[in-house]
Coordinates of C-alpha atoms and ligand atoms in Angstrom, one line a residue:
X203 CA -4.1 -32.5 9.4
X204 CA -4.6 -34.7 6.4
X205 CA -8.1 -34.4 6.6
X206 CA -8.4 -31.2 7.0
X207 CA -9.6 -28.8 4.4
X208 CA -9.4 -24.4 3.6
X209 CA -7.0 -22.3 5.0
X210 CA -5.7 -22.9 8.4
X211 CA -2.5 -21.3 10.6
X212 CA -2.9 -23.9 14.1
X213 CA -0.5 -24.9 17.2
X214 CA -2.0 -27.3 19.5
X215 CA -0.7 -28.6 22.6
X216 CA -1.4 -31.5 24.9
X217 CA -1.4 -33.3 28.0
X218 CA 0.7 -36.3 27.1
X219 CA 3.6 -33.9 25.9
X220 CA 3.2 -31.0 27.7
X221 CA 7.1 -29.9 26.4
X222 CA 5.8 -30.1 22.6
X223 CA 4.2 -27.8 20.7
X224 CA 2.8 -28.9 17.1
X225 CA 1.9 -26.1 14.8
X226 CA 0.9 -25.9 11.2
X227 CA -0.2 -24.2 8.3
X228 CA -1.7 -23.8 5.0
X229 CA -2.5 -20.8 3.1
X230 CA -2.5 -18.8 6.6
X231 CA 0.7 -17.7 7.5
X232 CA 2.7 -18.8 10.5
X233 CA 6.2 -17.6 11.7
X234 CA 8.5 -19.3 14.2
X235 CA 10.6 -16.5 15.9
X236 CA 13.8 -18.4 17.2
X237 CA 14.6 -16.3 21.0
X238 CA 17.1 -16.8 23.7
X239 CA 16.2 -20.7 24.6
X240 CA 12.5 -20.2 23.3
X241 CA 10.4 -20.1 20.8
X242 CA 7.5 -17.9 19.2
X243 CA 5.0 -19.1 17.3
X244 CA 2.9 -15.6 15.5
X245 CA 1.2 -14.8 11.9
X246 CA 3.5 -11.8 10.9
X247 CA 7.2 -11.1 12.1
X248 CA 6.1 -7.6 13.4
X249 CA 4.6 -9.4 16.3
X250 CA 8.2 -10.9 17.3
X251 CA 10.0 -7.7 16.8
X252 CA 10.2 -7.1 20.8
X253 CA 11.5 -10.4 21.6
X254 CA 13.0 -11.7 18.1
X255 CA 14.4 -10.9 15.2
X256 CA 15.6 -14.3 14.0
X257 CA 12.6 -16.3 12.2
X258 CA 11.7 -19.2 10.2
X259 CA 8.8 -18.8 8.1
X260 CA 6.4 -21.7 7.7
X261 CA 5.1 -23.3 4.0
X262 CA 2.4 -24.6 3.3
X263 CA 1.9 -28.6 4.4
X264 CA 4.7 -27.8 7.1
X265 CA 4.1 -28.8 10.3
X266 CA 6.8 -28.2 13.1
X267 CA 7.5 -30.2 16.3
X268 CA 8.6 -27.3 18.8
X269 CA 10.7 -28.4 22.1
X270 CA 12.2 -26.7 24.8
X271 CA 15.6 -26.6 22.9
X272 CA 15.1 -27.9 19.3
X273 CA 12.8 -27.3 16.3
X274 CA 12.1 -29.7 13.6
X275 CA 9.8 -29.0 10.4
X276 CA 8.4 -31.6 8.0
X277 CA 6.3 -31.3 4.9
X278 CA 3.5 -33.4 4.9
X279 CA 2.9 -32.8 1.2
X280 CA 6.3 -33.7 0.7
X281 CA 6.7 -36.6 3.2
X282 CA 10.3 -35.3 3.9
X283 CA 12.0 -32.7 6.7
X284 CA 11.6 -28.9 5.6
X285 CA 15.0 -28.2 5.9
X286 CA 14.3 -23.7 6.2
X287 CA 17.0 -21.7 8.0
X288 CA 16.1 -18.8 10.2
X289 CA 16.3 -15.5 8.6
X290 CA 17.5 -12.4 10.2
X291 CA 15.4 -9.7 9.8
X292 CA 16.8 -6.1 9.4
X293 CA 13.7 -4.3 11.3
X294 CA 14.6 -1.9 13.8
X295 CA 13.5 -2.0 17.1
X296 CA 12.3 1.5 17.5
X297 CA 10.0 1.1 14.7
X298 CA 8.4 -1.6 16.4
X299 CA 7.1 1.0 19.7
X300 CA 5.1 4.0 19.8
X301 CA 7.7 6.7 20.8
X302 CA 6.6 10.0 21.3
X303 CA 3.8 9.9 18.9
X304 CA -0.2 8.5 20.7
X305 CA -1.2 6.6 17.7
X306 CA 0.6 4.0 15.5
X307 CA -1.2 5.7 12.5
X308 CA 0.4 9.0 12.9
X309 CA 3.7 7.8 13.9
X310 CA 3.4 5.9 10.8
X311 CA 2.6 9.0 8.6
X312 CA 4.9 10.8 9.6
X313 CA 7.5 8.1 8.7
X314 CA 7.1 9.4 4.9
X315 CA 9.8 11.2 4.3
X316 CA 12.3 8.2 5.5
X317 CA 9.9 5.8 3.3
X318 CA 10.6 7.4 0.7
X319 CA 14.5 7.8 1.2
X320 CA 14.3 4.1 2.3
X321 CA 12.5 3.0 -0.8
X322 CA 15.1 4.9 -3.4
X323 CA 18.3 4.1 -1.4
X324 CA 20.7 2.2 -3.9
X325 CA 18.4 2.1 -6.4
X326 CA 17.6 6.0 -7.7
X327 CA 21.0 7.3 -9.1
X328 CA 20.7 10.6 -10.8
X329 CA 24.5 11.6 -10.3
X330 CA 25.0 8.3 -12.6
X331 CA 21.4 8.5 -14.0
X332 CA 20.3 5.0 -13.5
X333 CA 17.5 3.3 -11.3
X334 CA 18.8 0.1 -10.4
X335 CA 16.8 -2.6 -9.0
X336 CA 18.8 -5.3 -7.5
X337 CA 15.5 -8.0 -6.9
X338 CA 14.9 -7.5 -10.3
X339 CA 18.4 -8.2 -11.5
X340 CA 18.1 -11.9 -12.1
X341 CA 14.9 -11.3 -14.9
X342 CA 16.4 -8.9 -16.8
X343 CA 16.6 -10.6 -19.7
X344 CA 12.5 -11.7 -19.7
X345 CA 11.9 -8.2 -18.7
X346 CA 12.5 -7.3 -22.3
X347 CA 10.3 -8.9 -24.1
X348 CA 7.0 -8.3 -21.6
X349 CA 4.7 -5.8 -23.5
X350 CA 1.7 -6.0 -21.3
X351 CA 1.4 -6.1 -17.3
X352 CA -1.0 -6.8 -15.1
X353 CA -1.1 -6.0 -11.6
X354 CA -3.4 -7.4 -8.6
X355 CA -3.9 -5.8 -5.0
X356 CA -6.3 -5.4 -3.0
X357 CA -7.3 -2.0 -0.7
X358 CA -4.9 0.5 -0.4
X359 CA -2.2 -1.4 -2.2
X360 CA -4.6 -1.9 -5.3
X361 CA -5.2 2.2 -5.4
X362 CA -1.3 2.0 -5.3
X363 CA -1.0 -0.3 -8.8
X364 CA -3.9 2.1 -10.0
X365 CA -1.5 5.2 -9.3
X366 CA 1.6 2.6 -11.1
X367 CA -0.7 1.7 -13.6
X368 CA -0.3 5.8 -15.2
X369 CA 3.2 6.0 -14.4
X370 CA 4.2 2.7 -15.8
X371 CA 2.4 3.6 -19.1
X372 CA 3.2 7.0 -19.4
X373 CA 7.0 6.4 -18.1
X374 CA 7.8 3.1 -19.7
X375 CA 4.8 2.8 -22.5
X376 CA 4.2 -0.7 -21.6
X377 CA 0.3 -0.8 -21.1
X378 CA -1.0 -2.0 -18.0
X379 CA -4.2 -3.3 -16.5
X380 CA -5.1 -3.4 -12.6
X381 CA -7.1 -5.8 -11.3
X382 CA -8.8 -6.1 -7.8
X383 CA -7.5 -9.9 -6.8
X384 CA -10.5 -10.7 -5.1
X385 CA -11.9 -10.7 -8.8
X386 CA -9.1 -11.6 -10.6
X387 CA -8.8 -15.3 -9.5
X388 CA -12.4 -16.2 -11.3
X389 CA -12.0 -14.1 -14.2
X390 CA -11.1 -16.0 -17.5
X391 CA -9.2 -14.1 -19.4
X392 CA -6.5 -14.5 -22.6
X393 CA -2.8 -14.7 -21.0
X394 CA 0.2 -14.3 -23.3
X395 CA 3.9 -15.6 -22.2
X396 CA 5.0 -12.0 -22.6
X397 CA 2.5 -10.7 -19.5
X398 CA 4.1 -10.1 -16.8
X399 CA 2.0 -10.3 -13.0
X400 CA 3.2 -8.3 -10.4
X401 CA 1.2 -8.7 -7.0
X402 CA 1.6 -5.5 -4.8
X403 CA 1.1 -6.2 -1.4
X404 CA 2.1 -4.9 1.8
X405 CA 1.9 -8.0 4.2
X406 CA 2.3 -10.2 1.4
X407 CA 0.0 -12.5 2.9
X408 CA -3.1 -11.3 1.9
X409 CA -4.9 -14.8 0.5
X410 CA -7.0 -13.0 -2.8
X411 CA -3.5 -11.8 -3.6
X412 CA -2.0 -14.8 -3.1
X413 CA -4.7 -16.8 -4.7
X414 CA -4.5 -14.4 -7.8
X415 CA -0.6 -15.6 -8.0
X416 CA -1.3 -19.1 -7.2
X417 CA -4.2 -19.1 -10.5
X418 CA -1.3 -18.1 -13.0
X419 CA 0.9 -20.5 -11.6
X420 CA 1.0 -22.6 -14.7
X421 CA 0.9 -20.2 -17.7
X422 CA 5.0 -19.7 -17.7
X423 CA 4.4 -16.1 -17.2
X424 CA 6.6 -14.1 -15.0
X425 CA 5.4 -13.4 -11.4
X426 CA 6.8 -10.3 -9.7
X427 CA 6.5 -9.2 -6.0
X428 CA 6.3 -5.6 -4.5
X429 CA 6.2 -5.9 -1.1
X430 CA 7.1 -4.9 2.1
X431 CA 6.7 -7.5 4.6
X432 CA 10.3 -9.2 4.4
X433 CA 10.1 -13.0 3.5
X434 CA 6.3 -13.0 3.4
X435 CA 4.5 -15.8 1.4
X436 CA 4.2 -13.6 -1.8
X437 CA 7.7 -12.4 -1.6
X438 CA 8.6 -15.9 -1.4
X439 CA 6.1 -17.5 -4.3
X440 CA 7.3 -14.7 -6.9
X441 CA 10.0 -15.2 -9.2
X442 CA 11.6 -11.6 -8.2
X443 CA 10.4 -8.5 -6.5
X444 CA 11.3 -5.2 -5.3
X445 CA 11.0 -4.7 -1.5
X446 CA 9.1 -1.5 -0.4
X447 CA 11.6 -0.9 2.9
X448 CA 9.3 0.9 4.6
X449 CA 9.9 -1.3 7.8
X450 CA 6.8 -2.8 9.7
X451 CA 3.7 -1.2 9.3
X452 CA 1.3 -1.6 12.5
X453 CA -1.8 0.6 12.2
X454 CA -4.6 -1.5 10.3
X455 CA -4.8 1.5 8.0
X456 CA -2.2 1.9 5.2
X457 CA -0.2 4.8 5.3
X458 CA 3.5 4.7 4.6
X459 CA 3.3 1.5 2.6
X460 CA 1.0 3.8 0.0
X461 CA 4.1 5.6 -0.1
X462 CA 6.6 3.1 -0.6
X463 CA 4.4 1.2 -3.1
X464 CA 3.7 4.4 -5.3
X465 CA 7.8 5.1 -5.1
X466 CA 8.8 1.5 -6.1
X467 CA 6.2 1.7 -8.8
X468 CA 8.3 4.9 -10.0
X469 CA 11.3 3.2 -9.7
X470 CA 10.1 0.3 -11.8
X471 CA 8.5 3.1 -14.7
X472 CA 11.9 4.3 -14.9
X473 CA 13.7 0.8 -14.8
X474 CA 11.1 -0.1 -17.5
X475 CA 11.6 2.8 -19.5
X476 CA 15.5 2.3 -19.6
X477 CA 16.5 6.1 -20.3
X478 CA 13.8 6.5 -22.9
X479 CA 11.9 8.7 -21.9
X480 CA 11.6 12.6 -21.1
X481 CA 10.3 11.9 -17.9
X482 CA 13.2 10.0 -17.0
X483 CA 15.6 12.5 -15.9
X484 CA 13.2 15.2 -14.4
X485 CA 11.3 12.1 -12.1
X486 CA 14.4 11.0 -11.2
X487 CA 15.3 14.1 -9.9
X488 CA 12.5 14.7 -8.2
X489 CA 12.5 11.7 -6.3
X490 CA 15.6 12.7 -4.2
X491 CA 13.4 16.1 -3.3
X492 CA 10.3 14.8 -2.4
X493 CA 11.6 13.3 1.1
X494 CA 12.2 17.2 2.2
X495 CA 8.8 18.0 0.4
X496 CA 6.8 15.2 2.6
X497 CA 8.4 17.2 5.2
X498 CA 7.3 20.0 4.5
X499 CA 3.6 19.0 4.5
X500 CA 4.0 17.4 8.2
X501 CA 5.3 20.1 9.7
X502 CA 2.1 22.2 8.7
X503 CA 0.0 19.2 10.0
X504 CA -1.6 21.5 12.2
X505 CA -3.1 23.3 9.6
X506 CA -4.8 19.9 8.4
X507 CA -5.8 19.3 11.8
X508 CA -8.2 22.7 11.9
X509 CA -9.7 21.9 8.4
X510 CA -10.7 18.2 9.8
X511 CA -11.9 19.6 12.8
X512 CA -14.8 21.1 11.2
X513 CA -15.5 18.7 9.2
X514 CA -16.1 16.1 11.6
X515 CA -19.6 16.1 12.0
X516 CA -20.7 15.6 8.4
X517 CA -22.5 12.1 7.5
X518 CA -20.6 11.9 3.9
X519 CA -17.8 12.6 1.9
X520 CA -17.0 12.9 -2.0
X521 CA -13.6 12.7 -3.0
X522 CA -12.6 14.0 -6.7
X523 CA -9.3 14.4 -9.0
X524 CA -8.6 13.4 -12.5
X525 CA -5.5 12.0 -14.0
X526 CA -3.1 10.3 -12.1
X527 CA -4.4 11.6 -9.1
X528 CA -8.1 10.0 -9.6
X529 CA -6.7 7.1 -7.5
X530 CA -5.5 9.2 -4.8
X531 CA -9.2 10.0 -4.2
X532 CA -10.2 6.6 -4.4
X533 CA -7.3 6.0 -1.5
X534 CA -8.3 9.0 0.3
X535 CA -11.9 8.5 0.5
X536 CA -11.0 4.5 1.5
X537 CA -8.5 5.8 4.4
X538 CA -11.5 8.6 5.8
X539 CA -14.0 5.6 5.8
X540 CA -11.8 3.0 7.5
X541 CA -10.8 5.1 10.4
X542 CA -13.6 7.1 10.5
X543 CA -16.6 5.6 9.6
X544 CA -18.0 8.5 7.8
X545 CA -19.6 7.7 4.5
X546 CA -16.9 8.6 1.1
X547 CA -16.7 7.8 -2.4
X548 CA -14.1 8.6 -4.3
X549 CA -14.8 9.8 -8.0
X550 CA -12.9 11.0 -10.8
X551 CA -14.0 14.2 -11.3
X552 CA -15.4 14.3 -15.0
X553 CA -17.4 11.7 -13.8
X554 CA -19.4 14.5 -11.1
X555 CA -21.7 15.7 -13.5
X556 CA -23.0 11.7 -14.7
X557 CA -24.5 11.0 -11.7
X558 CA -22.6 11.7 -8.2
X559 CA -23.8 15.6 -8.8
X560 CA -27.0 14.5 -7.3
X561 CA -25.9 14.2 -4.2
X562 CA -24.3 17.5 -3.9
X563 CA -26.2 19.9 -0.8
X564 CA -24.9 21.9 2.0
X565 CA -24.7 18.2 4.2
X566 CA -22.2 16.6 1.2
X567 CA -18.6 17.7 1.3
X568 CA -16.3 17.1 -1.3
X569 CA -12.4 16.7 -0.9
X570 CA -11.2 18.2 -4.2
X571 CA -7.7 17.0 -5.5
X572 CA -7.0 20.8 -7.3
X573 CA -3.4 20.9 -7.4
X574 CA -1.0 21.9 -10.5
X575 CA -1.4 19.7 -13.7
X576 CA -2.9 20.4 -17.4
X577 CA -6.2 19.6 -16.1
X578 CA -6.6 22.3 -13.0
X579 CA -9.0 24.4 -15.5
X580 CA -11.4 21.3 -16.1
X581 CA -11.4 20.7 -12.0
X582 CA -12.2 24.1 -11.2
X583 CA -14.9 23.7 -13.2
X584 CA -16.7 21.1 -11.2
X585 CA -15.6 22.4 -8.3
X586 CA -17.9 25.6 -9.1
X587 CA -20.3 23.1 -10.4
X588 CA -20.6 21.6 -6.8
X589 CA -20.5 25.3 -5.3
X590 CA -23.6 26.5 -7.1
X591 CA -25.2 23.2 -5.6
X592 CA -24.0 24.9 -2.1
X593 CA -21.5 21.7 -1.3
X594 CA -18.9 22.4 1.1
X595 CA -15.4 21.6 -0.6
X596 CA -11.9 21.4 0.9
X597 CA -9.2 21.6 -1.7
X598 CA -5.8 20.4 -2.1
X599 CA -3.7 22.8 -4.7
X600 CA 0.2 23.5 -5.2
X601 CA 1.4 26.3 -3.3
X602 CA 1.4 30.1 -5.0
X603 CA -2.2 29.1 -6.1
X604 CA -4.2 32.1 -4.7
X605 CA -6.7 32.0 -7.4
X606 CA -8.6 28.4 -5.8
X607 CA -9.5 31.2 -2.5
X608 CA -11.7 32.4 -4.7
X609 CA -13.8 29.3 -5.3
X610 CA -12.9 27.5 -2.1
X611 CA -12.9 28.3 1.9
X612 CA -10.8 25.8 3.3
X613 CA -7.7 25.2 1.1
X614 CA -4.4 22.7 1.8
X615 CA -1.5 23.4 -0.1
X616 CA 1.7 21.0 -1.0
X617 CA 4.8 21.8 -2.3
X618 CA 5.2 22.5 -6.0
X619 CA 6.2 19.0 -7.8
X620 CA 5.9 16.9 -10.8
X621 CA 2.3 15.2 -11.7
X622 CA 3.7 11.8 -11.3
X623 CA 4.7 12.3 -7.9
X624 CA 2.0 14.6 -6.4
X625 CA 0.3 11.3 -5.3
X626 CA 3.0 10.7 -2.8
X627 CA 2.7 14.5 -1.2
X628 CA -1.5 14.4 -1.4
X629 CA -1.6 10.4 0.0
X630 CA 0.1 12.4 2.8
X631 CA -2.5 15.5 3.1
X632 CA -4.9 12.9 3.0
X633 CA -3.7 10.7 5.8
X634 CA -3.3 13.5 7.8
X635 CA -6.6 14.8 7.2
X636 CA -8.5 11.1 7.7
X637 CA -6.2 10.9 11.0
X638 CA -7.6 14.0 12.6
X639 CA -10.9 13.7 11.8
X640 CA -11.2 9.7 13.6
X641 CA -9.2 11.4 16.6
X642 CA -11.9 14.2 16.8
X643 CA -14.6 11.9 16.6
X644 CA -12.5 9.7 19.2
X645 CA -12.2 6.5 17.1
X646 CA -9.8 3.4 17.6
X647 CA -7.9 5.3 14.9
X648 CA -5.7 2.0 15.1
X649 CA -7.8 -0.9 15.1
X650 CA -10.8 -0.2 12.7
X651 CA -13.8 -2.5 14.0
X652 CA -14.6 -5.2 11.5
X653 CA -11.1 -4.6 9.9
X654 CA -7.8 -6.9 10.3
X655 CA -4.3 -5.7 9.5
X656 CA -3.7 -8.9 7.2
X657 CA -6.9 -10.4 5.3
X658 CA -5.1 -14.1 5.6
X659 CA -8.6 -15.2 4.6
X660 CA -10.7 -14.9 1.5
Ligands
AGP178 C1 -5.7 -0.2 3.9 O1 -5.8 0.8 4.7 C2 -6.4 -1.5 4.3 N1 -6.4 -1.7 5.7 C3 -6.5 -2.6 3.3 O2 -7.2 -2.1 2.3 C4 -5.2 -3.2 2.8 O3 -4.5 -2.3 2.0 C5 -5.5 -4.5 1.9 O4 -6.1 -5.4 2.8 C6 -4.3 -5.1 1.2 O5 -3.4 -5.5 2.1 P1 -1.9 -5.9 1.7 O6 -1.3 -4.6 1.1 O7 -1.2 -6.3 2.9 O8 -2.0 -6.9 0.6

């Protein structure tokens, strides 16, 4: 092992101790799950779930001598036992199977209204008016003093901290900067002690994230977790975190944990903001409503399912919004490409008219993001701008909006709600609609080709 270099997750076996099992890792992650009189070695919990729920999670340099009845760890790096104890994790078992529902990507969509109640239990109090944040509890104090944060993701979860990055500034007026981590770890850039990181991640385990962490190891700043894989490597390297809860996600492409990540991200605008804010009190609010509003939207799922339907066939895809909800194209067009394959870019709408316009014929469609906000004149706007170019466009607007029928044949409506949390509701819609439309073109709506559900490699 010594002499081996890169990233590597192994067990090996052999014929002089055919009882023993070696495994190791480093920078690939490895768990043990402890059974009934076995043992199972896996990269991610979720793969124990059936069979396990007790596990030991592997560090790096550790390599573990695995028996029929005992299991002893040492760190090479260290030269001494890894004394780690087993860790119960709190997954239930039903989330683990497929149910009632044929795909783990729409079973996993419509898990959004629990998500959401999941990610705000204990933590969003309007009766007492205070967002508490119990993984964040033992950095209060350094929490003051940050005045600049930046965040690193990749995919989904970096469209996520994109979304955070509006709500944390316009909630809490603490500027923040996203950064892809697959670009972050060779950028050199000025650090102050009063940065914060926080690394968003679902699996935790996804090495540019990790490698983004690892490259600010040294510059005493504080590292902060959001994630939702329980005891992964990044919830374990960061000095404190907030867990998404939105139990184990299976389907390669990201549904729920959007959801979770974009409602923790509240949660921490309003922690940040302490009270001082007038968006304090109404988001807060609104976050115990928009469980019954994500509801809402899946029981007209069927109405999404007939818009997709016809647009299965087409070659490409523009997605446009502005605002808060320019990221929620970026994440929608993302989510139709993965499971789809069809060809989508996601834009912010102002930017149509400087380029992406020229694309716009009768073949292009555009997915236009229309719903309530100060900014609905300025999108209708290029949504006629891509009419009189004779592109198709599906629209997303806020119920009671009859005027978009007259620009726009094929219109999806959510609930009414606050700007800062329509990307939860439109994530949904646009789930919903990327879901149908793989199914219609009969995709592995599950397992994308060329795509892994953890990218443990860089
Ligand atoms: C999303 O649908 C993707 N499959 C992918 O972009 C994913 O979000 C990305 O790889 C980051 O994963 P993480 O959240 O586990 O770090």
């Amino acid at each position: 092992l010594r002499d081996l270099t890169g990233a590597y997750a192994i067990s090996a076996i052999t014929t002089y101790e055919p009882h023993t099992i070696y495994a190791a890792r480093l920078s690939s992650p490895l768990v043990i799950g402890v059974g009934e009189a076995e043992y199972i070695l896996a990269s991610d919990p979720t793969a124990l779930m059936e069979h396990t729920k007790k596990v030991i999670f592997l560090d790096d340099y550790d390599v573990a001598t695995i028996t029929d009845t005992d299991c002893q760890i040492h760190n090479l790096k260290q030269g001494r036992p890894a004394n780690h104890e087993a860790e119960l994790l709190d997954y239930d078992n039903q989330q683990v199977l497929l149910g009632d529902f044929p795909h783990f990507m729409i079973k996993e969509i419509y898990e959004a209204p629990a998500t959401i109640r999941n990610a705000t239990l204990g933590r969003a109090l309007p009766k007492q008016n205070i967002v508490k944040l119990g993984g964040l509890e033992s950095v209060e104090q350094q929490l003051k003093y940050i005045d600049r944060i930046v965040i690193v993701a990749c995919g989904t979860s970096y469209y996520a901290s994109l979304v955070g990055e509006y709500l944390i500034e316009e909630v809490a007026g603490i500027p923040v900067e996203v950064q892809l981590a697959s670009e972050f770890k060779y950028r050199e850039e000025p650090f102050s002690r009063s940065t914060a990181i926080i690394a968003v991640s679902q699996s935790g385990e996804t090495a540019d994230t990790i490698a983004a962490l690892k490259k600010v190891e040294n510059f005493g700043v504080l590292r902060l977790g959001i994630v939702n894989a329980v005891g992964s490597t990044i919830a374990r390297m960061t000095d404190a975190g907030v867990y998404c809860h939105a139990g184990p996600e299976q389907a390669v492409a990201s549904t729920k944990a959007f959801i979770a990540q974009v409602t923790v991200l509240s949660l921490i605008a309003l922690h940040l903001s302490e009270g001082r804010t007038k968006h304090f009190k109404p988001l807060l609010n609104e976050l115990e409503d928009l469980p019954a509003k994500a509801q809402e939207i899946l029981d007209s799922a069927e109405d999404i399912r007939v818009i997709a339907e016809r647009y299965k066939h087409y070659r490409d895809f523009m997605f446009i919004g502005r605002h808060i909800n320019y990221p929620c194209a970026l994440e929608g067009a993302l989510k139709l490409k993965e499971v789809s394959y069809i060809h989508a870019e996601g834009y912010a709408a102002g930017e149509m008219k400087h380029g992406p316009l020229a694309m716009i014929d009768e073949s292009f469609p555009t997915f236009a993001i229309a719903t309530n906000s100060t900014l609905l004149e300025k999108t209708y706007s290029n949504i006629q701008e891509i009419r009189a170019r004779k592109g198709p466009v599906v629209a997303v607007a806020t119920k009671g909006n009859n005027h978009i029928h007259n620009l726009v044949g094929n219109v999806i409506y959510i609930p009414e709600t606050l700007e800062h949390t329509q990307p939860i509701l439109l994530a949904i819609v646009m789930q919903l609609f990327s879901y149908y439309i793989a199914v219609a073109r009969e995709l592995d709506v599950d397992k994308p080709r060329n795509l892994a559900k953890s990218v443990t490699v860089e």
